[in-house]
Each structure stands twice: as structure tokens, then as C-alpha cells.
Coordinates of C-alpha atoms in Angstrom, one line a residue:
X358 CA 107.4 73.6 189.9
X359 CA 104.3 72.6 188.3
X360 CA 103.3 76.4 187.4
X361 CA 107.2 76.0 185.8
X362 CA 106.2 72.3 183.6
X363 CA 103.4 73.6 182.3
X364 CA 104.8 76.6 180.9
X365 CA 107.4 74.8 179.5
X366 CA 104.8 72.5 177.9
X367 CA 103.2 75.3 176.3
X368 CA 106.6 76.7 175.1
X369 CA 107.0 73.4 173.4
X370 CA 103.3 73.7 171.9
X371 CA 103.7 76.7 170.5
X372 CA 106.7 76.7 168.9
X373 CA 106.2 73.2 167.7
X374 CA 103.0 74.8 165.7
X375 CA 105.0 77.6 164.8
X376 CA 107.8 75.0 163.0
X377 CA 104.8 73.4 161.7
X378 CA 103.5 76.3 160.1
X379 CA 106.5 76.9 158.8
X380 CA 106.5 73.3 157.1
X381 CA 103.7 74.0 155.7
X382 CA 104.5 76.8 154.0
X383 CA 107.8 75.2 152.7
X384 CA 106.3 71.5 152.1
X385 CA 102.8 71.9 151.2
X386 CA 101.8 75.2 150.0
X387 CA 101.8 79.1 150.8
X388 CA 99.7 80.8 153.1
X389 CA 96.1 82.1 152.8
X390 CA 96.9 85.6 152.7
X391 CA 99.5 87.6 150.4
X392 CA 100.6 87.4 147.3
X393 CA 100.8 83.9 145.6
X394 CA 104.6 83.5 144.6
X395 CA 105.1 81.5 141.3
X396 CA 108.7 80.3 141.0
X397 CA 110.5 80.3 137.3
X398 CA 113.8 78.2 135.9
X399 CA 115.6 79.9 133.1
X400 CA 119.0 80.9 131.0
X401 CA 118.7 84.5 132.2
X402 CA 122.5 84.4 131.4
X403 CA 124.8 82.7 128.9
X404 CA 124.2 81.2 125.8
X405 CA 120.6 80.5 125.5
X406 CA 119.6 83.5 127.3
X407 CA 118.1 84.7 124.5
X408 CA 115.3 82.0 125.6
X409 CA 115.5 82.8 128.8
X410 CA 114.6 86.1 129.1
X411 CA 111.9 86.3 126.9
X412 CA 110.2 83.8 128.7
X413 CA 110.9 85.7 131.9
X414 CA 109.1 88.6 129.9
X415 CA 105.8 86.6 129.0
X416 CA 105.8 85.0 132.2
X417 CA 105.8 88.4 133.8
X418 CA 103.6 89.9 131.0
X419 CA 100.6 87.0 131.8
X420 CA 100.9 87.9 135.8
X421 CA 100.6 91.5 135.2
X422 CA 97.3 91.1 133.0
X423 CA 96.2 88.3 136.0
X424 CA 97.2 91.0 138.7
X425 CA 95.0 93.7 136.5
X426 CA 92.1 91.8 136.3
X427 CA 91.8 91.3 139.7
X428 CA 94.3 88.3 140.8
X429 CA 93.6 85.0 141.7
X430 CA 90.9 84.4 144.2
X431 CA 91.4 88.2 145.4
X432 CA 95.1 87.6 145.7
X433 CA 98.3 89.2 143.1
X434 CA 100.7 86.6 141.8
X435 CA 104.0 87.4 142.6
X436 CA 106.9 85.8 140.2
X437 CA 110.4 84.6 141.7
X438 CA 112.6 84.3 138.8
X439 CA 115.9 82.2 139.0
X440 CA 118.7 81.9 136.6
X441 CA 119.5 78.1 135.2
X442 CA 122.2 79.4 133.3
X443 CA 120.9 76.1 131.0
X444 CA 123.1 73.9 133.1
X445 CA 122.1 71.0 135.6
X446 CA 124.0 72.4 138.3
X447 CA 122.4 76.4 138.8
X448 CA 119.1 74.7 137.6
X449 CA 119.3 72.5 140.9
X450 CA 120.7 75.2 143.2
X451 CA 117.7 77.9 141.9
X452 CA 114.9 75.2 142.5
X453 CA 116.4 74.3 145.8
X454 CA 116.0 77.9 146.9
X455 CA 112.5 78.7 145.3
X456 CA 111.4 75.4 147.3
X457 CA 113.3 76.0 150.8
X458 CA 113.1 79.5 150.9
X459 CA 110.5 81.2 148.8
X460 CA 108.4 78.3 149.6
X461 CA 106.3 78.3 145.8
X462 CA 104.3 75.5 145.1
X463 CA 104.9 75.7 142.0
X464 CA 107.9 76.4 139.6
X465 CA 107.6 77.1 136.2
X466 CA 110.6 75.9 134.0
X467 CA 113.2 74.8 133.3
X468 CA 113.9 76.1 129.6
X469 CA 116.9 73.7 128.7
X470 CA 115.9 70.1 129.1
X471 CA 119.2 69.9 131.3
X472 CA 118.1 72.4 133.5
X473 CA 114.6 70.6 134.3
X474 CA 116.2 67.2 134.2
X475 CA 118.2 68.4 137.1
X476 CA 115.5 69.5 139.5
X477 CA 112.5 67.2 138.7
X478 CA 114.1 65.0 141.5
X479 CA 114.3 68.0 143.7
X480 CA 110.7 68.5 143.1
X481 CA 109.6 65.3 143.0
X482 CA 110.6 64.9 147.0
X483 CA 109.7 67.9 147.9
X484 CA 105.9 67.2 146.3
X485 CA 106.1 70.6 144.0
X486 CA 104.7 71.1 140.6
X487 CA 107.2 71.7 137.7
X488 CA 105.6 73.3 134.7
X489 CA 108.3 73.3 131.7
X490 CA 107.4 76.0 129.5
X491 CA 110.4 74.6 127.2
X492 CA 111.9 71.0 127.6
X493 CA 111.5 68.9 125.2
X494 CA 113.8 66.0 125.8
X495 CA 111.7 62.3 125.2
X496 CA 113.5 61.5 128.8
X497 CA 111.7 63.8 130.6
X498 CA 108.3 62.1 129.6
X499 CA 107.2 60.4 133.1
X500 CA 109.9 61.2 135.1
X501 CA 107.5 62.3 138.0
X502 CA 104.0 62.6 138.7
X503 CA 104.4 66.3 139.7
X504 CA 106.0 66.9 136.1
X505 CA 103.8 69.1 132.9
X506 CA 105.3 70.7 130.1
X507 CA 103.6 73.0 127.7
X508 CA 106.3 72.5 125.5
X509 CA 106.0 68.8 123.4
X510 CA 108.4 66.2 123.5
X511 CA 110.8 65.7 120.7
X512 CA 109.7 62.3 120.4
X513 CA 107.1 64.4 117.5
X514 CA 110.0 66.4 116.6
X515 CA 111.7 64.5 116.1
X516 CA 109.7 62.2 113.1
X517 CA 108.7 65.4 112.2
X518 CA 112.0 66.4 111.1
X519 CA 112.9 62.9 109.9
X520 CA 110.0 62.8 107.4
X521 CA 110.7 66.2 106.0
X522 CA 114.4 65.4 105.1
X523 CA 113.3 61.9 103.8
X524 CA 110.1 62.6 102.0
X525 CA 109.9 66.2 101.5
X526 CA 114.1 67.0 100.4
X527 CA 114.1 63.5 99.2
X528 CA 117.7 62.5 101.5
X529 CA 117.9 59.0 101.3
X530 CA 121.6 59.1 103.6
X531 CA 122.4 61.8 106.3
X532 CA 124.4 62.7 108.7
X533 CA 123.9 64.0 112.1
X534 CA 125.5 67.1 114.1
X535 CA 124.3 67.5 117.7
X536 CA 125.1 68.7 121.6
X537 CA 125.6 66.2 123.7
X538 CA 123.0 66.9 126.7
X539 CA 119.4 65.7 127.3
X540 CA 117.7 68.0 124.3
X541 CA 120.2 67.1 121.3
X542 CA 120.8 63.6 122.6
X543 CA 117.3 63.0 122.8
X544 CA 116.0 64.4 119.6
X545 CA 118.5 62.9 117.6
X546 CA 118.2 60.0 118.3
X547 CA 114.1 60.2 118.0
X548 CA 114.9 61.2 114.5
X549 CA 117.5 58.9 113.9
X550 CA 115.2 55.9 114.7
X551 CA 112.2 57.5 112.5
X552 CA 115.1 58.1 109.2
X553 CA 116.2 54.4 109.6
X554 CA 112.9 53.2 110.4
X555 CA 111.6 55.7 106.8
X556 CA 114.7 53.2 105.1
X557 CA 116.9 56.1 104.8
X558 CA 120.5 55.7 106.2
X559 CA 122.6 57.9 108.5
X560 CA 126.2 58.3 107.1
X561 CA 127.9 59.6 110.7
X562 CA 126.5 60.9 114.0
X563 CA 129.0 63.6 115.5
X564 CA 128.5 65.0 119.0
X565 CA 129.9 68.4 120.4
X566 CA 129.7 70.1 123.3
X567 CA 126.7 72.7 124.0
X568 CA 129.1 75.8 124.3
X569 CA 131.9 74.5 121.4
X570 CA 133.0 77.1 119.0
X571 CA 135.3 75.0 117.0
X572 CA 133.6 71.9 115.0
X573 CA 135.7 71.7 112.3
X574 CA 136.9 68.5 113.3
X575 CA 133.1 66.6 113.5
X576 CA 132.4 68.7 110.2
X577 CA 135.6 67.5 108.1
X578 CA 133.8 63.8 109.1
X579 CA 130.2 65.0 108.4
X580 CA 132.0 66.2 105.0
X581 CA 133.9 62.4 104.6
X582 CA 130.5 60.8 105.3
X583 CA 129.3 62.3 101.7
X584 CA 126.0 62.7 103.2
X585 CA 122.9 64.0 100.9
X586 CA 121.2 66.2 104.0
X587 CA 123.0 67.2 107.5
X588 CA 120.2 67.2 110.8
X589 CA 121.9 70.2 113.4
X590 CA 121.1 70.1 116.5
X591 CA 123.4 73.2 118.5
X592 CA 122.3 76.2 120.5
X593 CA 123.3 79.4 119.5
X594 CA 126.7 79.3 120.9
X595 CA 127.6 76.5 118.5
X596 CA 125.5 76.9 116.2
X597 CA 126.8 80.4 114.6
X598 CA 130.7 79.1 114.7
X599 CA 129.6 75.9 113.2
X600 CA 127.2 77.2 110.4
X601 CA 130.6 79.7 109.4
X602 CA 132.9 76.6 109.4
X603 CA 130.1 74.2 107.8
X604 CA 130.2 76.7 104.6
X605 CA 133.8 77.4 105.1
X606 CA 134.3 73.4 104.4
X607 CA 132.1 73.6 101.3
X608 CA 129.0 71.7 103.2
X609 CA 126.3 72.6 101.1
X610 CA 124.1 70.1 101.3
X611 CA 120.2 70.8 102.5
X612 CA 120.5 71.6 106.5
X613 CA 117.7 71.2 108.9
X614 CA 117.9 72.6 112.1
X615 CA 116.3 72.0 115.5
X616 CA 113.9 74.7 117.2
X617 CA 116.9 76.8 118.5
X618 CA 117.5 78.1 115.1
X619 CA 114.3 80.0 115.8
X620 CA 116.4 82.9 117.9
X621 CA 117.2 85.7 115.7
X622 CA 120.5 86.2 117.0
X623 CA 121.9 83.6 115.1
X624 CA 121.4 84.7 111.7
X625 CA 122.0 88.5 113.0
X626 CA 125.5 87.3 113.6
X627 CA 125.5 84.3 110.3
X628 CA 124.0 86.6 108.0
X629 CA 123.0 85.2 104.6
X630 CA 125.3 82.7 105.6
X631 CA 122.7 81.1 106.4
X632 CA 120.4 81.8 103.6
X633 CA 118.9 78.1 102.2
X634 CA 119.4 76.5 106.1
X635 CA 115.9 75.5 107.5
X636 CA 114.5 74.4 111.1
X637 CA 111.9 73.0 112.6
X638 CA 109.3 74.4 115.2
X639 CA 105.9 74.1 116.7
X640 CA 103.2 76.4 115.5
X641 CA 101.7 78.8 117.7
X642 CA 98.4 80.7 117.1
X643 CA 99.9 84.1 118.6
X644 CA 97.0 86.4 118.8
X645 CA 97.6 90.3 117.4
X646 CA 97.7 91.6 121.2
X647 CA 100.1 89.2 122.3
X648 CA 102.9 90.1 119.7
X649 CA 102.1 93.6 120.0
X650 CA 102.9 93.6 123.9
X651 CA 106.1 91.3 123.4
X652 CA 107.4 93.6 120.6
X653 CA 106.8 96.7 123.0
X654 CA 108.2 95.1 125.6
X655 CA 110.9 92.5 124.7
X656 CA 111.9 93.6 121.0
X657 CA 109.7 90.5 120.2
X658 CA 109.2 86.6 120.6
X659 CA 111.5 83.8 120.6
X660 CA 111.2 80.1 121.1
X661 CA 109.4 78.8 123.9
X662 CA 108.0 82.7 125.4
X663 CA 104.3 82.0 124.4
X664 CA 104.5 78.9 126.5
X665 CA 105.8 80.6 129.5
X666 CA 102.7 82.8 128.8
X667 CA 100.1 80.2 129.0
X668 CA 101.8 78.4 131.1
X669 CA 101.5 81.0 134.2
X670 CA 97.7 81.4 133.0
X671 CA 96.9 77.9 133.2
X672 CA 98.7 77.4 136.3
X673 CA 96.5 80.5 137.7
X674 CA 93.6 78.9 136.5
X675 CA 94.3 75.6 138.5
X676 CA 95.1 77.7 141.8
X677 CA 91.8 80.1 141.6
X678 CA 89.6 76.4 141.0
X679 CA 92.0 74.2 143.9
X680 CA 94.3 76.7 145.9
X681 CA 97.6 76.4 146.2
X682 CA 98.4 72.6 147.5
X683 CA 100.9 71.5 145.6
X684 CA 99.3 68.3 145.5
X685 CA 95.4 69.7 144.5
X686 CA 97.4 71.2 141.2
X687 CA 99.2 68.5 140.3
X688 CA 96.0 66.3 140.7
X689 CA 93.9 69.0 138.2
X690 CA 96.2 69.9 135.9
X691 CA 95.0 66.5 134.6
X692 CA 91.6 67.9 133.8
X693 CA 93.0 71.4 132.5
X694 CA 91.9 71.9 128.5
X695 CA 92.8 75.0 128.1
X696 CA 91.7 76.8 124.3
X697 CA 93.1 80.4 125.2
X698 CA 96.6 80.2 124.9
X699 CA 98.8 81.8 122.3
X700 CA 101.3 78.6 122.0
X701 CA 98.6 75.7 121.2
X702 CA 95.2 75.8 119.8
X703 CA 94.4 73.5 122.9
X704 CA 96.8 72.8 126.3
X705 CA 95.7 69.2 127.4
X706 CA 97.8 67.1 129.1
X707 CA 98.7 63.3 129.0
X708 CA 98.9 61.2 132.2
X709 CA 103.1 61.3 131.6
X710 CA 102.6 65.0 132.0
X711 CA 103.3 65.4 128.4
X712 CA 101.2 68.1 126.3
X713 CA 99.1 66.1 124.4
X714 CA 99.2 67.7 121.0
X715 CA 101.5 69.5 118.7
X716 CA 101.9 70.7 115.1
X717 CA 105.1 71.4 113.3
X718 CA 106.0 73.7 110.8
X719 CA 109.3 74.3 108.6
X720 CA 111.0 77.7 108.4
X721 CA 113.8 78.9 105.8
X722 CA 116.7 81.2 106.0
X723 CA 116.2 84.0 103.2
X724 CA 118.5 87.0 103.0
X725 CA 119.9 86.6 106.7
X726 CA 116.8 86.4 108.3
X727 CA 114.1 84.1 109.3
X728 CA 111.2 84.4 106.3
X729 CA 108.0 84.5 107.1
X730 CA 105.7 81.4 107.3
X731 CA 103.8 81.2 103.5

């Protein structure tokens, strides 16, 4: 009987360690040995997986060059990639699964502010790093100690933007387009306060939905408004239905658009359409090497694909110096200043997780395509 209770005690023992172990792995980091799995958010489908996938690409791209040059610490990065499909919804369900069953300490992503504003929570109890390579929504600024982005907020875009209409074009009244979810919502109104705030005036502000094809009916208002200069926020989706119907109405007034306007398939599809439309968008200081591998490899580079880049590098960085406790990386990602990257002369980040520097550039529509930067 005793012979029987002590076995039974060590059966409990052991698989109490084993469970533990397993915690571990799913709570606190990966194990010692193996590859080191790096979970990634992002539209690999639907509209904005144009985004998506090219971050996928660099994101792979960086991990192969890691994995070449010997690893981290010995050890090959491995990269889980989920699909966000760029809504809340599959954003939570693919960080739930990269955190229960892949067990990464680290996801990098979302691309669409929704996506990341839907799993930060997620993340947050589960003590993992998020890493945005692409959400730039002024509400995500904070929103949990375990939160970085590579990507800046559109708090800068924002004045940015509002600025250029005001004191570059001159529009003393305009009116806003936008999609109603975290990214338009949020960088409208960060450039509506900065136009106001400039002593400009904004005429009407008309919201659609992110995967609308019809806005002629927020248009015929933007028309009504008799605005001098129209701010359009819209992912692809929208945005090539809405800059048709735009010029259908006879809206011919100077257009500024948000970074989306920076994937090609827009104006493939728009044509010159388009020609005289402008955007905003952060500079990047792409190196020769980089665009050569993209181009060979994805066709080329769109928004937000050199931050997925340095944002597995710099994340690879942290692990080789800490290991992989979620914890240890979210505490030195606070003393990362990284000058190699191809998005940003220098990756630093603020204590709200924010990157703390950014510089903006304008970009014109010229014969259907994107012109280059003068």
C-alpha cells in the first residue's frame, strides 16, 4: 500500500512538471533547443493583401539571411505566418493560435490597425510581445506594455498631411472621405484637428465602409460641400471604385491620399484616372540589395514590407542579447537603436511602444502610375 502511494506520488510529480513544461512553453517562452518560431499577423487574403503578402515576403526574406548567417545564438528562426484577413475577428483567432499552440513569444503584426487592435488584449494577458510592422492608428499608442510598432503613428501623419493641403496647396476649406475603422478614423481625425487648429475649415466628413464599392452618395455631399481640397482615406477596395466615381462626379479638386495609395494595384486598375491625385508616406532609406531581392522575389515593395524586414531583425537582435522570455524582450526592446534597417534611418522606440521618429514625403499620380520621388 505504501509501495502503491508513493508511486502515485511520483505519477503526480511528473506529470505535474510535464504540464508545467508545457506552460512554459505556451506562457513564457520556447524551449532551449530547436528552431525559434516567430509568429506574423497579416491580410494574406482580401483586400489589402497586397500588404499582406509582401510583408510576409520580407519577413521571410530577413529570416532566411539570419538563418544563412548562422541563426540566432546557434539556433534557425522559424516563421508561423497567419492570415488577418485585416479584420478584428481572424486577427484574434490567428494570434490565439500562434500563442496557445505554436507557443511564439513573439508575434509580429498586425498590418491593419484593426487587426492589431484586436489581439493586443490577447497578448497583453498572455504576456507576448506584439511587433506591428504596419498599424498606425493614434489609439494603439499605449495600449499595452508588451506593444512596438516599427510603423509611426498617424498622430505625424496625420499634421503631416494637414500642413501640406493647408500650406503647401493652399486649401483654406476641405472635406474629408474615410473608412470607418481604427486606421481611417484615427488619422482623420489627427488631421482634422491639425487643419482646424492651421485655421483652415472642413466643409463635410463622410465615412464608408472599408470594403464599399459604391460612394456616390458621400461623394454627391463631398461635391455639395464645395470644398477647395478632398483628404481620402480608403484601402484599395474603396479606393479604386471611389476615385472612378469621384471623377465621374466632376470632383476635381486637389486629392491627398493616405499611405494605402502607395499599392500599385490601384492605379493599375484607375489608370491615369488617377493622374494629379497625391498621398502621403514615410520615407524609407531602401538599400540597393534590399529592392533587388524584393523585386526578384515579390515583383517589388509595397507599403509597410521594409518594416516587416527590420522588424524580424530587430526582434532577432533582442533574442540573441536576452533569449526568448517574452518578458526579457519586451523589457529591451526599450534600449534597441537600431541604424541598419531599410524602413528608418534609426528604429528607437518611445516608452508607449511607439517608434520614435518619422519623416514624410508626398508622392503624385503621373500617367497611371506612381512617379518617382524628385
Amino acid at each position: 500500500m505504501l509501495m502503491k502511494s508513493k508511486n502515485l506520488v511520483i505519477g503526480i510529480i511528473v506529470v505535474i512538471v510535464v504540464a508545467g513544461g508545457y506552460f512554459l512553453l505556451g506562457g513564457q517562452g520556447q524551449k532551449e533547443t530547436g528552431p525559434i518560431q516567430l509568429g506574423f499577423v497579416g491580410p494574406l487574403t482580401g483586400d489589402a493583401a497586397t500588404i499582406g503578402l509582401n510583408a510576409q515576403t520580407a519577413m521571410q526574406l530577413a529570416i532566411d539571411e539570419i538563418n544563412a548567417a548562422g541563426g540566432v545564438n546557434g539556433r534557425q528562426l522559424k516563421g508561423i505566418y497567419e492570415d488577418g484577413k485585416c479584420t478584428g475577428k481572424d486577427a484574434a483567432n490567428a494570434a490565439q493560435k500562434l500563442i496557445n499552440v505554436d507557443g511564439v513569444p513573439v508575434i509580429i503584426g498586425g498590418a491593419c490597425s484593426a487587426e492589431t487592435s484586436a489581439f493586443t488584449g490577447i497578448a497583453n494577458d498572455a504576456g507576448r510581445v506584439v511587433l506591428s510592422y504596419c498599424s498606425s492608428a493614434p489609439t494603439l499608442s499605449g495600449v499595452s506594455p508588451y506593444f512596438f510598432r516599427d510603423y509611426p503613428s498617424d498622430a505625424f501623419a496625420g499634421i503631416f498631411a494637414a500642413r501640406y493641403m493647408k500650406d503647401t496647396l493652399g486649401v483654406n476649406n476641405a472635406a474629408v472621405l474615410y473608412t470607418v475603422d481604427d486606421w481611417g478614423v484615427g488619422l482623420q481625425d489627427s488631421f482634422v484637428t491639425e487643419f482646424e487648429k492651421l485655421g483652415g475649415t472642413i466643409t463635410t466628413k463622410e465615412s464608408f465602409e472599408r470594403t464599399s464599392r459604391d460612394l456616390r452618395t458621400q461623394l454627391t455631399k463631398v461635391k455639395a460641400s464645395n470644398p477647395e481640397g478632398i483628404f481620402f482615406l480608403g484601402f484599395p477596395e474603396a479606393s479604386i471604385p471611389g476615385i472612378k466615381q469621384m471623377k465621374e462626379l466632376g470632383l476635381n479638386v486637389p486629392t491627398v491620399g493616405g499611405d494605402t495609395w502607395g499599392d500599385p494595384t490601384i492605379w493599375e486598375d484607375v489608370g491615369t484616372l488617377g493622374d494629379g491625385l497625391e498621398y502621403i508616406e514615410i520615407t524609407t532609406p531602401l538599400s540597393d540589395e534590399f529592392k533587388a531581392k524584393m523585386n526578384e522575389l515579390a515583383g517589388g515593395i509595397t507599403l509597410c514590407g521594409p518594416q516587416a524586414y527590420d522588424a524580424t531583425y530587430v526582434i532577432a537582435q533582442v533574442i540573441e542579447k536576452v533569449g526568448t522570455n517574452p518578458d526579457d524582450i519586451r523589457a529591451e526592446l526599450h534600449n534597441v537603436e537600431y541604424t541598419d534597417g531599410v524602413s528608418s534611418d534609426v528604429i528607437k522606440f518611445e516608452d508607449n511602444g511607439d517608434l520614435a521618429t518619422a519623416n514624410y514625403a508626398v508622392r503624385r499620380i503621373e500617367n497611371g502610375a506612381i512617379a518617382p520621388l524628385e
